[in-house]
Amino acid sequence: MPFQEHRDEVNSVAFSPDGNYIVSGSSDSTVRVWCTTDGKEVMDSPFEGHTDWVRSVEFSPDGRSIVSGSDDGTIRIWDAPEKKAISTTSEKGKADRRKSL
């Protein structure tokens, strides 16, 4: 069953451009990637780095990057194959939450 690895509610999902994957963001502060054919998580562990609910996720047009927005006030750009944040933007004080990308 997709999304069962999240420890809290799922707030956002998006399909990869090729339709083979789904990215999800959760109130457990993680981002996870799932296979659309079998519903299993693609990677052993989640993308971690946010410190509050992940409210919005999206794949880049080429599918190699994932963008996530969180209630911690950050937007992170992830290298999807490496599961590493390649960029983080924070504007604490200007906008507390990132609900849409």
CSV table of C-alpha atoms in Angstrom, one decimal:
chain,number,residue,atom,x,y,z
A,1,MET,CA,0.0,0.0,0.0
A,2,PRO,CA,1.6,3.3,-1.0
A,3,PHE,CA,2.4,5.9,1.6
A,4,GLN,CA,2.3,3.4,4.6
A,5,GLU,CA,6.0,4.2,5.4
A,6,HIS,CA,5.0,7.8,6.4
A,7,ARG,CA,4.5,8.1,10.2
A,8,ASP,CA,1.9,10.9,9.8
A,9,GLU,CA,-0.6,12.2,7.3
A,10,VAL,CA,0.5,12.8,3.7
A,11,ASN,CA,0.0,16.4,2.7
A,12,SER,CA,1.1,16.5,-0.9
A,13,VAL,CA,1.8,14.1,-3.8
A,14,ALA,CA,3.1,14.6,-7.4
A,15,PHE,CA,3.8,12.3,-10.3
A,16,SER,CA,7.2,12.2,-12.1
A,17,PRO,CA,7.1,13.5,-15.7
A,18,ASP,CA,7.4,9.9,-17.0
A,19,GLY,CA,4.6,8.7,-14.7
A,20,ASN,CA,6.7,6.0,-13.1
A,21,TYR,CA,7.1,7.6,-9.7
A,22,ILE,CA,5.1,9.5,-7.1
A,23,VAL,CA,6.7,11.8,-4.6
A,24,SER,CA,5.0,12.4,-1.3
A,25,GLY,CA,5.5,15.0,1.5
A,26,SER,CA,4.2,14.3,5.0
A,27,SER,CA,3.5,15.8,8.4
A,28,ASP,CA,6.3,13.5,9.6
A,29,SER,CA,8.7,16.0,8.0
A,30,THR,CA,9.9,13.6,5.3
A,31,VAL,CA,9.8,13.3,1.5
A,32,ARG,CA,9.5,9.8,0.0
A,33,VAL,CA,9.4,8.4,-3.5
A,34,TRP,CA,7.1,5.5,-4.6
A,35,CYS,CA,6.9,3.3,-7.7
A,36,THR,CA,3.5,3.6,-9.5
A,37,THR,CA,3.5,0.0,-10.7
A,38,ASP,CA,3.8,-1.7,-7.4
A,39,GLY,CA,3.2,1.0,-4.8
A,40,LYS,CA,6.5,0.3,-3.1
A,41,GLU,CA,8.9,2.9,-1.8
A,42,VAL,CA,11.8,3.3,-4.3
A,43,MET,CA,14.5,4.2,-1.8
A,44,ASP,CA,15.4,2.6,1.5
A,45,SER,CA,15.0,5.7,3.6
A,46,PRO,CA,13.2,9.1,3.2
A,47,PHE,CA,14.6,12.4,2.1
A,48,GLU,CA,15.3,14.1,5.5
A,49,GLY,CA,16.2,17.7,6.4
A,50,HIS,CA,12.9,19.5,7.0
A,51,THR,CA,12.1,20.1,10.6
A,52,ASP,CA,8.4,20.6,10.3
A,53,TRP,CA,5.5,19.3,8.1
A,54,VAL,CA,6.2,19.0,4.4
A,55,ARG,CA,3.3,20.8,2.7
A,56,SER,CA,4.2,20.7,-1.0
A,57,VAL,CA,6.3,18.5,-3.3
A,58,GLU,CA,7.0,18.5,-7.0
A,59,PHE,CA,9.3,16.8,-9.6
A,60,SER,CA,11.4,18.9,-11.9
A,61,PRO,CA,10.5,18.7,-15.6
A,62,ASP,CA,13.4,16.2,-16.2
A,63,GLY,CA,12.5,14.1,-13.1
A,64,ARG,CA,16.0,14.3,-11.7
A,65,SER,CA,15.2,16.8,-8.9
A,66,ILE,CA,12.4,17.1,-6.3
A,67,VAL,CA,11.3,20.4,-4.7
A,68,SER,CA,9.7,20.4,-1.3
A,69,GLY,CA,8.2,23.2,0.8
A,70,SER,CA,7.7,23.0,4.5
A,71,ASP,CA,6.2,24.6,7.6
A,72,ASP,CA,9.8,25.1,8.8
A,73,GLY,CA,9.9,28.0,6.3
A,74,THR,CA,12.3,26.3,3.8
A,75,ILE,CA,12.1,25.2,0.2
A,76,ARG,CA,14.6,22.4,-0.6
A,77,ILE,CA,15.7,21.2,-4.0
A,78,TRP,CA,16.8,17.6,-3.9
A,79,ASP,CA,19.0,15.6,-6.2
A,80,ALA,CA,16.5,12.7,-6.6
A,81,PRO,CA,18.9,9.8,-7.3
A,82,GLU,CA,21.3,10.9,-4.6
A,83,LYS,CA,18.6,11.9,-2.0
A,84,LYS,CA,20.7,15.0,-1.1
A,85,ALA,CA,19.6,18.6,-0.8
A,86,ILE,CA,21.4,20.6,-3.4
A,87,SER,CA,19.8,23.9,-2.4
A,88,THR,CA,17.8,25.3,0.5
A,89,THR,CA,16.0,28.6,0.7
A,90,SER,CA,14.8,30.1,3.9
A,91,GLU,CA,12.9,33.3,4.5
A,92,LYS,CA,12.0,33.0,8.1
A,93,GLY,CA,10.1,36.1,9.2
A,94,LYS,CA,8.8,36.8,5.7
A,95,ALA,CA,6.8,33.6,5.2
A,96,ASP,CA,6.5,30.9,7.9
A,97,ARG,CA,5.0,28.2,5.7
A,98,ARG,CA,5.5,26.9,2.2
A,99,LYS,CA,2.2,25.4,1.2
A,100,SER,CA,2.4,25.5,-2.6
A,101,LEU,CA,5.1,25.2,-5.2
